[in-house]
Amino acid sequence: MAKSLLIVESPTKERTIGPMLGKDYVVRSSYGHIRDLPKKGLGVDVENGFKPSYVVMPRAKKNLDELVKLAGAADRVYLATDLDREGESIAWHLSKVLKLTKGKTKRITFHEITKAAIQEALQHPRDIDEHLVDAQVARRVLDRLVGYRLSPLLWEKIRPGLSAGRVQSVAVRLICAREEEIEKFKAEEYWTLTALLEKEGQAFTAGLYAQGATKFNKFSFRQKGAVDAVLADLKGASYAVASVEPKERRRSPAAPFTTASLQQDSSRRLHYSVSRTMVIAQQLYEGVEVAPGEGPVGLITYMRTDSVQVARVAQSEAAEFIKKTYGQDHLPAKPRTYKTKSKSAQEAHEAIRPSQPSRTPESVRAFLDPDQFKLYELIWRRFMASQMADAIYDTVTADISAQKYLFRAAGHTLKFPGYLAVYGEVADEDAKKDGDESSTALPPLSAGDPLDLKELRPEQHFTEPPPRYNEASLVKTMEEHGIGRPSTYAPIMHTIVDRGYVRLEERRFFPSSLGRVVDGQLLVHFPEIVNVDFTAKMEDSLDEIAAARAEGEEVLKNFYGPFEAEIQKAGTAMEKIEIKPEASDEKCPKCQAPMGIRENRNGRYLACSRYPDCKSTIPIDRSGKKIVPEQSKEVCPNCGLAMVVRVGRGFGRRPTRYIACTGYPACKTTFSIDKDGNKIVRPKPEPTEEKCGKCGRMMWKRVGKRGPFLACSGFPKCRNIKPFPPVSGENPKTPPPAGKPKTPPAAEKPAPRSSVKKPRKGSKKISPSTGKS
């Protein structure tokens, strides 16, 4: 009897879905994209309707023979790639390469990888959406036209190996524009006056608010003399409560996560890069084994989405859990609905949520690594809070009179927690960020109450420049302007750093000198390419193609004509630019030649002017001061020389301290150190009786920075790892971090900050945008 073939794009999804479907289905992975434009050459026939020329990717060739054979033997082929445009495109390419007939081939999609969701998808198959495919093809061709026509010009005029992109260049423009704002910024002085008051032994503060009917603003007191005049007026004044206004205020929960909001919160609260967030989210979506013998199951819904829609079934399950755990009063009068802010959002998609709302973070903690647990907890809390009742506060605003002046004090107390029962700590951070926190806890006050003045506090302030973008704020800005899509945010961040156009220091983006030169040239000769509004309109055009309201060829034609004219003009108008090192007074410690200031994606440094004959370099900080290695007490165990503390770059290019031998490069001995500077010596691997579930080899017990774990002895050919210790009859369990007691679901706290795992050298890279290797 012929079986049905179901093709997914990820081997992890293959392993997760296979056991769910049984013997009547064969589940296989395409291992990501199987066709793309050629690496060499434009690959687009601009004279023939911008027709792309696709080639089979080398890594896909060895897998295609098996897929062709299985497709030929199957009675039905289901293309179950991801439910976004990129997934639709992969399904279309599979149908073409495998030469699948329309009658035999069906497309299925699902928001979550659970048995029920897969079965539901199989009952409602459809044809490939040609309009979604056309939009993705147009996007790919558009990006190729920009990259392959613009990049060679930059090679010729500035430096070989440079690149420009339709979206990445706009991201660099945003960062450079912000740097220009900071450089032009001039701080303005202003003063505030705060009264420390007391009633019946309870102190509170109130800020100067008005003089008679005239309210003060931020810049009412630009100099100390203006505040001194008020202090003189208030000398000997008596203070009394003029009015008290109690109110009840409600705070509603935020919508469940989209890709952008997840990346922003993960960056802000967990300090994960957007790339790391997407890799972990992909793991949670594709499946984790959370019950012995039942196989892996997807813990969250699809993680590349700009929709905040929630399935009714999920809402019902969440409501049941909330009612049982927190009580009926923690449910809203009717299920909450949220409106997607993005005008290009695909409403058929869902928000990012747990696939089973009743599956609490603590219930799966033993089966997740620390990074997975923290991200799942963040997603679970956000979703559950989004389905709960408002938090209710009793607020009090009190005006205090003194002579002709009014001071104002405000405070609030939590009357009913509502969604804060599950999202409290995180929500409080949001309140502070939004300026919605109470500065004081007020004593009981009534109009006419006399108050004792303890102190008047004048305070000088200066306005601050706009902050440099971090990953979270850059994603937010791009989303607000309609630049890019959920699947592109992470690769854009990676690309602009990897190309050396910007560097990420202390989690903030700084434009490099190279980035500013390239941005400046693009701004002069290709203003539309780096224009935020123009790029957003192009995204709208691609959305129109997906909605069958525009033709891809027409959109490409309208873009390419003016763009090609600009290319031809810039070929003669753009001058050649040589980026020279910045001069310094430093002499090379090895050859005494002058040193210049250079920079790369990791930061600025001094380099010998005799390079490559002399390769001496000295790292410097942002102010230009040399970073001198700290002395350590350690002696190199290999050569006996002293060891010093140096700063390198860890995962996400974060500064990472370590100790290194002073005999480098002859001796390359290094050790990791803890936060106190002590050398970390980990024990050697120990053999165990555990067998690798992938290759059958022995598992070794190893110790990492988070404690012991099991790793396959076949490393690096097999990279399988498992938590330690394995529990008999159950999946291996990871003990909670030392000093952190477990808490019941109703009182769980958000995960603390933690560093991100650094991939082993030579490990297989995973695309942050697709999760595909």
Short mmCIF file of N, CA and C in Angstrom, two decimals, residues 627-685:
data_model
loop_
_atom_site.label_atom_id
_atom_site.label_comp_id
_atom_site.label_asym_id
_atom_site.label_seq_id
_atom_site.Cartn_x
_atom_site.Cartn_y
_atom_site.Cartn_z
N ILE A 627 43.94 49.96 26.09
CA ILE A 627 43.44 48.95 27.03
C ILE A 627 44.61 48.06 27.41
N VAL A 628 45.14 48.26 28.59
CA VAL A 628 46.33 47.54 29.04
C VAL A 628 45.90 46.28 29.77
N PRO A 629 46.44 45.12 29.41
CA PRO A 629 46.08 43.88 30.11
C PRO A 629 46.38 43.96 31.60
N GLU A 630 45.47 43.44 32.42
CA GLU A 630 45.68 43.41 33.87
C GLU A 630 46.61 42.26 34.23
N GLN A 631 47.41 42.50 35.24
CA GLN A 631 48.27 41.43 35.75
C GLN A 631 47.44 40.44 36.55
N SER A 632 47.79 39.17 36.44
CA SER A 632 47.11 38.14 37.23
C SER A 632 48.14 37.39 38.07
N LYS A 633 47.64 36.62 39.01
CA LYS A 633 48.53 35.83 39.87
C LYS A 633 48.91 34.49 39.23
N GLU A 634 48.29 34.19 38.10
CA GLU A 634 48.50 32.89 37.48
C GLU A 634 49.80 32.83 36.70
N VAL A 635 50.38 31.64 36.70
CA VAL A 635 51.59 31.35 35.91
C VAL A 635 51.22 30.30 34.87
N CYS A 636 51.68 30.49 33.64
CA CYS A 636 51.34 29.56 32.57
C CYS A 636 51.86 28.16 32.90
N PRO A 637 50.98 27.16 32.90
CA PRO A 637 51.41 25.79 33.23
C PRO A 637 52.25 25.15 32.13
N ASN A 638 52.26 25.76 30.94
CA ASN A 638 52.99 25.15 29.82
C ASN A 638 54.39 25.71 29.64
N CYS A 639 54.56 27.04 29.88
CA CYS A 639 55.89 27.62 29.64
C CYS A 639 56.45 28.37 30.85
N GLY A 640 55.64 28.55 31.90
CA GLY A 640 56.12 29.18 33.12
C GLY A 640 56.09 30.69 33.13
N LEU A 641 55.66 31.34 32.03
CA LEU A 641 55.59 32.80 32.01
C LEU A 641 54.35 33.30 32.73
N ALA A 642 54.35 34.59 33.05
CA ALA A 642 53.20 35.18 33.73
C ALA A 642 51.99 35.22 32.79
N MET A 643 50.81 35.23 33.39
CA MET A 643 49.58 35.32 32.61
C MET A 643 48.88 36.64 32.95
N VAL A 644 48.19 37.21 31.98
CA VAL A 644 47.51 38.48 32.18
C VAL A 644 46.04 38.34 31.81
N VAL A 645 45.22 39.26 32.34
CA VAL A 645 43.79 39.28 32.04
C VAL A 645 43.56 40.10 30.78
N ARG A 646 42.94 39.49 29.79
CA ARG A 646 42.63 40.18 28.54
C ARG A 646 41.12 40.18 28.34
N VAL A 647 40.69 40.98 27.37
CA VAL A 647 39.27 41.06 27.04
C VAL A 647 39.10 40.66 25.58
N GLY A 648 38.33 39.61 25.35
CA GLY A 648 38.02 39.17 24.00
C GLY A 648 36.55 39.37 23.71
N ARG A 649 36.07 38.69 22.67
CA ARG A 649 34.66 38.81 22.30
C ARG A 649 34.01 37.45 22.37
N GLY A 650 32.97 37.35 23.18
CA GLY A 650 32.22 36.11 23.30
C GLY A 650 31.07 36.08 22.33
N PHE A 651 30.07 35.23 22.64
CA PHE A 651 28.90 35.11 21.78
C PHE A 651 28.18 36.45 21.69
N GLY A 652 27.82 36.83 20.46
CA GLY A 652 27.19 38.14 20.26
C GLY A 652 28.18 39.27 20.37
N ARG A 653 29.48 38.94 20.33
CA ARG A 653 30.58 39.91 20.40
C ARG A 653 30.55 40.71 21.69
N ARG A 654 30.09 40.09 22.74
CA ARG A 654 30.13 40.76 24.04
C ARG A 654 31.54 40.67 24.61
N PRO A 655 32.01 41.72 25.30
CA PRO A 655 33.33 41.65 25.93
C PRO A 655 33.39 40.49 26.92
N THR A 656 34.42 39.66 26.80
CA THR A 656 34.58 38.49 27.66
C THR A 656 36.01 38.48 28.21
N ARG A 657 36.12 38.44 29.53
CA ARG A 657 37.44 38.43 30.18
C ARG A 657 38.00 37.02 30.25
N TYR A 658 39.31 36.91 30.05
CA TYR A 658 39.99 35.63 30.17
C TYR A 658 41.46 35.89 30.49
N ILE A 659 42.21 34.87 30.90
CA ILE A 659 43.63 35.05 31.15
C ILE A 659 44.41 34.34 30.06
N ALA A 660 45.51 34.98 29.65
CA ALA A 660 46.31 34.46 28.54
C ALA A 660 47.78 34.58 28.88
N CYS A 661 48.56 33.70 28.31
CA CYS A 661 50.00 33.69 28.54
C CYS A 661 50.65 34.90 27.87
N THR A 662 51.62 35.51 28.55
CA THR A 662 52.33 36.66 27.98
C THR A 662 53.32 36.21 26.91
N GLY A 663 53.49 34.90 26.76
CA GLY A 663 54.38 34.39 25.72
C GLY A 663 53.74 34.27 24.36
N TYR A 664 52.47 34.75 24.23
CA TYR A 664 51.78 34.70 22.94
C TYR A 664 52.57 35.51 21.91
N PRO A 665 52.72 35.08 20.65
CA PRO A 665 52.05 33.93 20.02
C PRO A 665 52.78 32.60 20.14
N ALA A 666 53.99 32.60 20.75
CA ALA A 666 54.71 31.34 20.88
C ALA A 666 53.94 30.36 21.77
N CYS A 667 53.29 30.90 22.81
CA CYS A 667 52.48 30.07 23.70
C CYS A 667 51.05 30.64 23.70
N LYS A 668 50.10 29.80 23.36
CA LYS A 668 48.72 30.26 23.21
C LYS A 668 47.80 29.75 24.31
N THR A 669 48.36 29.51 25.49
CA THR A 669 47.57 29.00 26.62
C THR A 669 46.61 30.07 27.13
N THR A 670 45.35 29.70 27.29
CA THR A 670 44.34 30.60 27.85
C THR A 670 43.44 29.83 28.81
N PHE A 671 42.82 30.56 29.73
CA PHE A 671 41.85 29.99 30.65
C PHE A 671 40.67 30.95 30.80
N SER A 672 39.49 30.38 30.98
CA SER A 672 38.34 31.20 31.34
C SER A 672 38.48 31.63 32.79
N ILE A 673 37.86 32.76 33.13
CA ILE A 673 37.88 33.23 34.52
C ILE A 673 36.47 33.58 34.94
N ASP A 674 36.22 33.55 36.24
CA ASP A 674 34.91 33.94 36.74
C ASP A 674 34.86 35.44 36.95
N LYS A 675 33.73 35.94 37.51
CA LYS A 675 33.55 37.39 37.64
C LYS A 675 34.55 38.01 38.62
N ASP A 676 35.15 37.18 39.50
CA ASP A 676 36.13 37.68 40.46
C ASP A 676 37.55 37.56 39.93
N GLY A 677 37.70 37.07 38.70
CA GLY A 677 39.02 36.94 38.10
C GLY A 677 39.73 35.65 38.41
N ASN A 678 39.04 34.69 39.03
CA ASN A 678 39.67 33.42 39.36
C ASN A 678 39.60 32.45 38.18
N LYS A 679 40.66 31.72 37.99
CA LYS A 679 40.74 30.77 36.87
C LYS A 679 39.72 29.65 37.05
N ILE A 680 39.04 29.33 35.97
CA ILE A 680 38.06 28.25 35.99
C ILE A 680 38.72 27.00 35.40
N VAL A 681 38.86 25.99 36.22
CA VAL A 681 39.45 24.73 35.76
C VAL A 681 38.35 23.68 35.79
N ARG A 682 37.99 23.18 34.64
CA ARG A 682 36.93 22.19 34.56
C ARG A 682 37.53 20.78 34.49
N PRO A 683 36.88 19.83 35.13
CA PRO A 683 37.41 18.46 35.12
C PRO A 683 37.40 17.85 33.73
N LYS A 684 38.22 16.84 33.53
CA LYS A 684 38.27 16.15 32.25
C LYS A 684 37.00 15.35 32.03
N PRO A 685 36.64 15.08 30.76
CA PRO A 685 35.44 14.28 30.48
C PRO A 685 35.52 12.89 31.11
#
